[in-house]
JSON list of C-alpha atoms in Angstrom, two decimals:
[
{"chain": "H", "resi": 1, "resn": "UNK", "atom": "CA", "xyz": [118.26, 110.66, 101.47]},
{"chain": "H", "resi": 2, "resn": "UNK", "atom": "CA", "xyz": [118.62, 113.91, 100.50]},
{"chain": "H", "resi": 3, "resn": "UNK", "atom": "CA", "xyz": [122.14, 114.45, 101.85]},
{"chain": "H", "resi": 4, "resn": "UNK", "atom": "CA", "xyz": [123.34, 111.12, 100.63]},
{"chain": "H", "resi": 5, "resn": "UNK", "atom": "CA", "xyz": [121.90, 111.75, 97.10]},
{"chain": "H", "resi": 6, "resn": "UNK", "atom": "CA", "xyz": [124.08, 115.12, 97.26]},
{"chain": "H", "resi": 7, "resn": "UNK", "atom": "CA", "xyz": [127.17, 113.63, 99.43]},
{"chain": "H", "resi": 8, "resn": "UNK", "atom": "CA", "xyz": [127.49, 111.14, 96.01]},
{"chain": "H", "resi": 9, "resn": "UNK", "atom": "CA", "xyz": [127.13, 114.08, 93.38]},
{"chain": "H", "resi": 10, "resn": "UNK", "atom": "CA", "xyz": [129.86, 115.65, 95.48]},
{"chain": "H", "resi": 11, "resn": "UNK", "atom": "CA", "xyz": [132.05, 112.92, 95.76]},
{"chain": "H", "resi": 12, "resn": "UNK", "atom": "CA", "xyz": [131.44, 112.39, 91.60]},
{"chain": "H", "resi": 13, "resn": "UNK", "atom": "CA", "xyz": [132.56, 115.69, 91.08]},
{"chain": "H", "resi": 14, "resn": "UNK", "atom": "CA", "xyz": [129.15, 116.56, 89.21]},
{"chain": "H", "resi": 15, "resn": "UNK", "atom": "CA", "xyz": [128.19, 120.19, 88.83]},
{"chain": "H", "resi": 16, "resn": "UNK", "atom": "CA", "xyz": [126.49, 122.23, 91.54]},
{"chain": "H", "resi": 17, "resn": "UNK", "atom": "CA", "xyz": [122.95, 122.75, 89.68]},
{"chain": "H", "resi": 18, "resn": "UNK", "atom": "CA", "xyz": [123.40, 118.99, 89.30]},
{"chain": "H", "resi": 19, "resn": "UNK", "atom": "CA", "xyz": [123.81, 118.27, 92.96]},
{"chain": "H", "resi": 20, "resn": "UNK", "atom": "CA", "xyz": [121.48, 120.11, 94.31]},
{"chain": "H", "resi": 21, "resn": "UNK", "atom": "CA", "xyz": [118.77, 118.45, 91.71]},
{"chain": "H", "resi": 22, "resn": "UNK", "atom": "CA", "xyz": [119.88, 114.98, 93.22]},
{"chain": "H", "resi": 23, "resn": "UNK", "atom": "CA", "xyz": [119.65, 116.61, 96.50]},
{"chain": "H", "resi": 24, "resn": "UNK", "atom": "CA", "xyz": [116.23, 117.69, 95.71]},
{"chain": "H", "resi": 25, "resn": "UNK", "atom": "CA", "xyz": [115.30, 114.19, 94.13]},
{"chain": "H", "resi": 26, "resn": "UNK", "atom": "CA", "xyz": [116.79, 112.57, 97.09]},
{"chain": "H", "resi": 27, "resn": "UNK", "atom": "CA", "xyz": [114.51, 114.88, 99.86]},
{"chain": "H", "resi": 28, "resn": "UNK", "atom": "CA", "xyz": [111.38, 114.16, 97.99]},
{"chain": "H", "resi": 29, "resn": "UNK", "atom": "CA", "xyz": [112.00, 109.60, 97.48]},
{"chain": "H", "resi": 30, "resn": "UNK", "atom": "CA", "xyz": [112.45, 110.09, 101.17]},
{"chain": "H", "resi": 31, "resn": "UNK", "atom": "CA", "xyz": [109.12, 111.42, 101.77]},
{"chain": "H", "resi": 32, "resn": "UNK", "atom": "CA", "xyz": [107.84, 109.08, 99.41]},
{"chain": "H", "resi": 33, "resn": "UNK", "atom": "CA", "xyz": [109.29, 106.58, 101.63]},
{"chain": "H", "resi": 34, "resn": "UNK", "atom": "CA", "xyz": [107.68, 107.97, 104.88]},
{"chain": "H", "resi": 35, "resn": "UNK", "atom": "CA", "xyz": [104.54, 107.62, 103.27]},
{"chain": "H", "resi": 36, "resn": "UNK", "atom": "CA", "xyz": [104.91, 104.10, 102.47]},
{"chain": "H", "resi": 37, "resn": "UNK", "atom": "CA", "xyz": [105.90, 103.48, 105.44]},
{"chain": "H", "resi": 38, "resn": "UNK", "atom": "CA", "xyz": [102.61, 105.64, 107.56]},
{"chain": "H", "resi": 39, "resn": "UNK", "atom": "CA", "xyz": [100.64, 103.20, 104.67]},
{"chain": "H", "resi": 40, "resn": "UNK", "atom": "CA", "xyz": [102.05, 100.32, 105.70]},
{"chain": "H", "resi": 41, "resn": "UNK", "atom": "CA", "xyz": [101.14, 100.88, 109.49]},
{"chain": "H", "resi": 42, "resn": "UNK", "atom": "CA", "xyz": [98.17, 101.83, 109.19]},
{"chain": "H", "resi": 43, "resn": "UNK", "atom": "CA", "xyz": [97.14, 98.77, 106.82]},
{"chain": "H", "resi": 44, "resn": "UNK", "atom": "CA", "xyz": [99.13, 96.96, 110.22]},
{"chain": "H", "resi": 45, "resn": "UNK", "atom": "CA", "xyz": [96.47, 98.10, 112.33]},
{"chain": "H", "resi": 46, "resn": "UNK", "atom": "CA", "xyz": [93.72, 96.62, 110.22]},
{"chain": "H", "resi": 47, "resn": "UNK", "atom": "CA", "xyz": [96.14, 93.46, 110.69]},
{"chain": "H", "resi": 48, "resn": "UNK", "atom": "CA", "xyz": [96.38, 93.75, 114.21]},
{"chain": "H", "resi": 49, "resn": "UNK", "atom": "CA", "xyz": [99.96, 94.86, 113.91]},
{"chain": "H", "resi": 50, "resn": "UNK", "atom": "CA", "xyz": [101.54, 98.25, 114.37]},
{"chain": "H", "resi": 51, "resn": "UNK", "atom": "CA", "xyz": [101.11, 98.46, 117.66]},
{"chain": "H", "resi": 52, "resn": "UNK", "atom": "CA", "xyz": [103.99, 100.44, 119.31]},
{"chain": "H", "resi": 53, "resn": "UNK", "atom": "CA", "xyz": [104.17, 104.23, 120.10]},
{"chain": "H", "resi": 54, "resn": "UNK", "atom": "CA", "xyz": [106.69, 104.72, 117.64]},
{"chain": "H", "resi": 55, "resn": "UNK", "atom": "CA", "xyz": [105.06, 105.22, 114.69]},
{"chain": "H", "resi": 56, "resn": "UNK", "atom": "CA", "xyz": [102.31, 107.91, 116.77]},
{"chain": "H", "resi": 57, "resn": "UNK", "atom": "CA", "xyz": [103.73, 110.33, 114.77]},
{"chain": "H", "resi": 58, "resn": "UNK", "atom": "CA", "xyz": [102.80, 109.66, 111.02]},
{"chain": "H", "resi": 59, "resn": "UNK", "atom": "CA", "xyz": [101.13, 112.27, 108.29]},
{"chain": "H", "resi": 60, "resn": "UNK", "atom": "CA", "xyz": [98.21, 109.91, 107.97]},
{"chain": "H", "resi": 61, "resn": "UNK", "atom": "CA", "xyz": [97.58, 111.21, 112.74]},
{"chain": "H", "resi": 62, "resn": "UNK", "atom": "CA", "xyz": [98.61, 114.40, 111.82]},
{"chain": "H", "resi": 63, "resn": "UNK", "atom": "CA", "xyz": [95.93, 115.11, 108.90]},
{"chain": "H", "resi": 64, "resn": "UNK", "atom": "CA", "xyz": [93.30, 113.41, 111.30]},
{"chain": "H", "resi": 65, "resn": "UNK", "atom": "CA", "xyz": [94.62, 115.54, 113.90]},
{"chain": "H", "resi": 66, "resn": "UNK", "atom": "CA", "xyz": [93.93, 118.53, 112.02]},
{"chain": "H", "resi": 67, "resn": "UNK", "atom": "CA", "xyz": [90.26, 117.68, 110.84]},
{"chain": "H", "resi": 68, "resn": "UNK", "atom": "CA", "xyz": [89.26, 116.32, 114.47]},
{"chain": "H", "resi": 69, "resn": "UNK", "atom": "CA", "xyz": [87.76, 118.21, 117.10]},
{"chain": "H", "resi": 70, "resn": "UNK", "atom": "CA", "xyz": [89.27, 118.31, 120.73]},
{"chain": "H", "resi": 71, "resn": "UNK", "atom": "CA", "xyz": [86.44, 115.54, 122.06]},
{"chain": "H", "resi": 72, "resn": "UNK", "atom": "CA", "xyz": [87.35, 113.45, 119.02]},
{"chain": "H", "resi": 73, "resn": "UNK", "atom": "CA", "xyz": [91.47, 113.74, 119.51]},
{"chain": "H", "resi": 74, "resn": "UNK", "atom": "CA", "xyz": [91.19, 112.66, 123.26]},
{"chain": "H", "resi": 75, "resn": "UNK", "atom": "CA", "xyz": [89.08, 109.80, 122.28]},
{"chain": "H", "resi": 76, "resn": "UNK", "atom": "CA", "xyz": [91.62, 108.72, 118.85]},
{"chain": "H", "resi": 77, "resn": "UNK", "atom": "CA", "xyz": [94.28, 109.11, 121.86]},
{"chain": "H", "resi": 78, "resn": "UNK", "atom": "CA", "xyz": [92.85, 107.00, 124.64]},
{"chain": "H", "resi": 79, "resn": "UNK", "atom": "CA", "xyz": [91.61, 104.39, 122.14]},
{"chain": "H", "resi": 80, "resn": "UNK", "atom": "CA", "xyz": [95.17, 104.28, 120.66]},
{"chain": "H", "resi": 81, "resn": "UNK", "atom": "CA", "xyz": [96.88, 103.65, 123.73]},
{"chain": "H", "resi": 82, "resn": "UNK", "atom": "CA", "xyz": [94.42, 101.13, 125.10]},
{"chain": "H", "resi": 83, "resn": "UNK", "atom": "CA", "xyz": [95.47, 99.28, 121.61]},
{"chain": "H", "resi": 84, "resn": "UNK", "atom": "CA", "xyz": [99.02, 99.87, 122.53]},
{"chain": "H", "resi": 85, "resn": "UNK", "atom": "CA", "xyz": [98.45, 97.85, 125.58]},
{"chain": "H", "resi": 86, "resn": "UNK", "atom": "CA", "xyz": [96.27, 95.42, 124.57]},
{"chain": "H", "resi": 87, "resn": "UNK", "atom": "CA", "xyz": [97.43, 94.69, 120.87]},
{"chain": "H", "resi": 88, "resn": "UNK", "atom": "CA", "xyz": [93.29, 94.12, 120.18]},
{"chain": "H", "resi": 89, "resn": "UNK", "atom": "CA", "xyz": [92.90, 93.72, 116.53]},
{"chain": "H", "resi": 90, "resn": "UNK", "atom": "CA", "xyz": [89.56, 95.01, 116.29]},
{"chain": "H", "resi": 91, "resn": "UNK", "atom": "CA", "xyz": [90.84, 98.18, 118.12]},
{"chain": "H", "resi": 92, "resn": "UNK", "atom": "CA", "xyz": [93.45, 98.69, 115.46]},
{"chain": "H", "resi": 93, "resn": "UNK", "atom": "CA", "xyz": [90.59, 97.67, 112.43]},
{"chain": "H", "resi": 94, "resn": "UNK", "atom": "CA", "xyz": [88.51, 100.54, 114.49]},
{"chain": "H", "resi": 95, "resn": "UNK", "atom": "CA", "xyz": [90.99, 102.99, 114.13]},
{"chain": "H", "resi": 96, "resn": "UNK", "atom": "CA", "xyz": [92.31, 102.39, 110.92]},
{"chain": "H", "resi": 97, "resn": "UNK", "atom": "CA", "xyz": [88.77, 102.42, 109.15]},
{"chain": "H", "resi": 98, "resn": "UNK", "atom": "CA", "xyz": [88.45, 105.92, 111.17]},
{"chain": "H", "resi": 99, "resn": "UNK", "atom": "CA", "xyz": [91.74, 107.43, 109.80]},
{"chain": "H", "resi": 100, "resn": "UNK", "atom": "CA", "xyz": [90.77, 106.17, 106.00]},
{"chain": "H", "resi": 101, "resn": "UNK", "atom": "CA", "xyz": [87.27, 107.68, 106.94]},
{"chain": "H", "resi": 102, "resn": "UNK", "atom": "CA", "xyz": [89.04, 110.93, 108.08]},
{"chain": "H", "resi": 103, "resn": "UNK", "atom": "CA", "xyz": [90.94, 111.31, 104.84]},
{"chain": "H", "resi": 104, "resn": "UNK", "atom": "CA", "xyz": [94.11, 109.38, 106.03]},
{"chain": "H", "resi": 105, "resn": "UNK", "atom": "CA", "xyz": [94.95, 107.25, 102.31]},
{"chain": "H", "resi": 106, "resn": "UNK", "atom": "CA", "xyz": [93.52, 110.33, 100.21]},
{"chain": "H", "resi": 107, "resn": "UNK", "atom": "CA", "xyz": [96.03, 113.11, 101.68]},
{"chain": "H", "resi": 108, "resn": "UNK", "atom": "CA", "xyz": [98.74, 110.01, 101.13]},
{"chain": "H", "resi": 109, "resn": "UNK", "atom": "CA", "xyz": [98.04, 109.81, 97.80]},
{"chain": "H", "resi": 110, "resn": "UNK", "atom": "CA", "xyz": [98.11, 113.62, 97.22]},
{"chain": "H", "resi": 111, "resn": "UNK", "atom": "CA", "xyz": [101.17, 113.94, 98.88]},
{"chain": "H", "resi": 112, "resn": "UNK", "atom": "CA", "xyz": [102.67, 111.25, 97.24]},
{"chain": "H", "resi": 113, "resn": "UNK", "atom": "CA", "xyz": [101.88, 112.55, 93.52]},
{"chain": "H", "resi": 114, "resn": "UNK", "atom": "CA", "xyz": [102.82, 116.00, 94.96]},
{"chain": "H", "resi": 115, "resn": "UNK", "atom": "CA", "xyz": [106.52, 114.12, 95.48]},
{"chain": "H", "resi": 116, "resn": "UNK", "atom": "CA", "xyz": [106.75, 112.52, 92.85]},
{"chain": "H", "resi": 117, "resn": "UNK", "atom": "CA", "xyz": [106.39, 115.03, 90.81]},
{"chain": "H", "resi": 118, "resn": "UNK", "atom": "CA", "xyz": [109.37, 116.59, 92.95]},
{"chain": "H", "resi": 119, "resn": "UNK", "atom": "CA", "xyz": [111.53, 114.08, 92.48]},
{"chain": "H", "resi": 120, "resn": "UNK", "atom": "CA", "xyz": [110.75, 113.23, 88.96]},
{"chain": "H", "resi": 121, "resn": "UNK", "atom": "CA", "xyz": [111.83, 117.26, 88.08]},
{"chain": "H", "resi": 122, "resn": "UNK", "atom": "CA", "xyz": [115.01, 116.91, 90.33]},
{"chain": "H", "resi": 123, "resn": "UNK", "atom": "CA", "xyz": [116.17, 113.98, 88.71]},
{"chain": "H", "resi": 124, "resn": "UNK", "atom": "CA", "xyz": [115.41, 115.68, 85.47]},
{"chain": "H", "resi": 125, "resn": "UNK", "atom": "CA", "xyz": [117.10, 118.72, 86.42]},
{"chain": "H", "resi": 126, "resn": "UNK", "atom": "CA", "xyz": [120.37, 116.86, 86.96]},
{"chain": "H", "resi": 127, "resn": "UNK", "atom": "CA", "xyz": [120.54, 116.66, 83.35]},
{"chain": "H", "resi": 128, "resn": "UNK", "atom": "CA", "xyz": [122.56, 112.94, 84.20]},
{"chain": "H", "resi": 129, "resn": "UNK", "atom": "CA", "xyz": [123.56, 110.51, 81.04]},
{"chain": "H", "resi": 130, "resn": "UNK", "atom": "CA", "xyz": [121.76, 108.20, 80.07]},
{"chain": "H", "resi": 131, "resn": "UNK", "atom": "CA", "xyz": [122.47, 104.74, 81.63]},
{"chain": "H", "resi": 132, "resn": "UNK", "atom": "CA", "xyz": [121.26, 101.86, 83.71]},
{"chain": "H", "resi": 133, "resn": "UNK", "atom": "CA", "xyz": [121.98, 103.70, 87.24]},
{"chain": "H", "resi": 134, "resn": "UNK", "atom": "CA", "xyz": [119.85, 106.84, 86.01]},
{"chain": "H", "resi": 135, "resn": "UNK", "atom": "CA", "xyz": [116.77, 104.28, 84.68]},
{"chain": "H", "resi": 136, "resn": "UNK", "atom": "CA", "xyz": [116.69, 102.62, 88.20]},
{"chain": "H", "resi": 137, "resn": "UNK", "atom": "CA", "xyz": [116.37, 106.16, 89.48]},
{"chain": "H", "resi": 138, "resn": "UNK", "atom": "CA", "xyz": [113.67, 107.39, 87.45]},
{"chain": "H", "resi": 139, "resn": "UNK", "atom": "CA", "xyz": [111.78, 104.36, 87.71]},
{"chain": "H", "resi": 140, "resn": "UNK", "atom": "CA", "xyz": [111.88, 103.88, 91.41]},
{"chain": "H", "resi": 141, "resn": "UNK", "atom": "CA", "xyz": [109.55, 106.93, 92.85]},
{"chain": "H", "resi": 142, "resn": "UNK", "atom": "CA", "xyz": [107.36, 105.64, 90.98]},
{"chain": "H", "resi": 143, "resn": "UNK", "atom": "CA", "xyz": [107.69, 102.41, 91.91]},
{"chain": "H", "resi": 144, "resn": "UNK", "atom": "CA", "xyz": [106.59, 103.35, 95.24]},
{"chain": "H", "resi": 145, "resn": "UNK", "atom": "CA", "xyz": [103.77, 105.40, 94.54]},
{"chain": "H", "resi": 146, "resn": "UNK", "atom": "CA", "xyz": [102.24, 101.99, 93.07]},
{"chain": "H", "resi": 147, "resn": "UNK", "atom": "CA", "xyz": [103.25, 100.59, 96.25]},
{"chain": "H", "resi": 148, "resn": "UNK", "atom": "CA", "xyz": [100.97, 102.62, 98.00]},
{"chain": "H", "resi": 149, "resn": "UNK", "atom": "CA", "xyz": [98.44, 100.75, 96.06]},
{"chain": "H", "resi": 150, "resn": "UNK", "atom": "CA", "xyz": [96.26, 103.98, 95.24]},
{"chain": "H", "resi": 151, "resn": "UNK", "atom": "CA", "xyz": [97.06, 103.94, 91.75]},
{"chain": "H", "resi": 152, "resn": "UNK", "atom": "CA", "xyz": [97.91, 101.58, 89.11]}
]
């Protein structure tokens, strides 16, 4: 997002401070979308949906990953994949109340004020007029922080 938010300022024929603002504002509403998105699987597991390798590789895995032991990551691994082939929902309700356990929602939510906070300065630093197109921008990070449903 970050390369489309400065491939428009470009093609506007803003400034160069204010391009590289949208640019920032752009790189920081897509990690704010990433983390939806990790939420959003791993309330799918709980479901018992989100079963595909794809999303493996998510920030809510990779903090667990860091706060696991060895024993512990072999075991998240092997119980993961046997839920991969299996699609059992109490597998995935296992493994998501482990991750949330582990830390998994809290370092989402500190990442995602962390963000917004990016994007809400990038968007300021663009310095754009006031209108309807630059309300819908500042109002939709947070829009998806609330999605995340960890704050109100």
């Amino acid at each position: 997002l970050g390369l489309g938010c400065w491939l428009g300022s470009k093609a506007a024929h803003a400034q160069a401070d204010a391009c590289e603002a949208l640019r920032d504002f752009g790189e920081a509403l897509g990690v704010l979308l990433q983390i939806h998105d990790d939420l959003e699987w791993l309330e799918g597991l709980g479901a018992g949906k989100g079963w595909n390798r794809e999303p493996f590789s998510n920030l809510i895995l990779a903090h667990a990953w860091q706060v696991m032991s060895a024993d512990e990551r072999t075991g998240l691994e092997s119980t993961m994949l046997r839920g991969v082939d299996t699609g059992d929902p109490d597998t995935g309700r296992r493994i998501r109340d482990d991750l949330i356990l582990r830390g998994g929602r809290y370092t989402c939510a500190l990442l995602g004020v962390q963000y917004l906070a990016r994007a809400t300065a990038g968007l300021s630093r663009a310095d754009l007029a006031e209108s309807e197109a630059r309300q819908g921008l500042q109002a939709l990070p947070k829009a998806l922080v609330q999605a995340f449903r960890l704050q109100g």
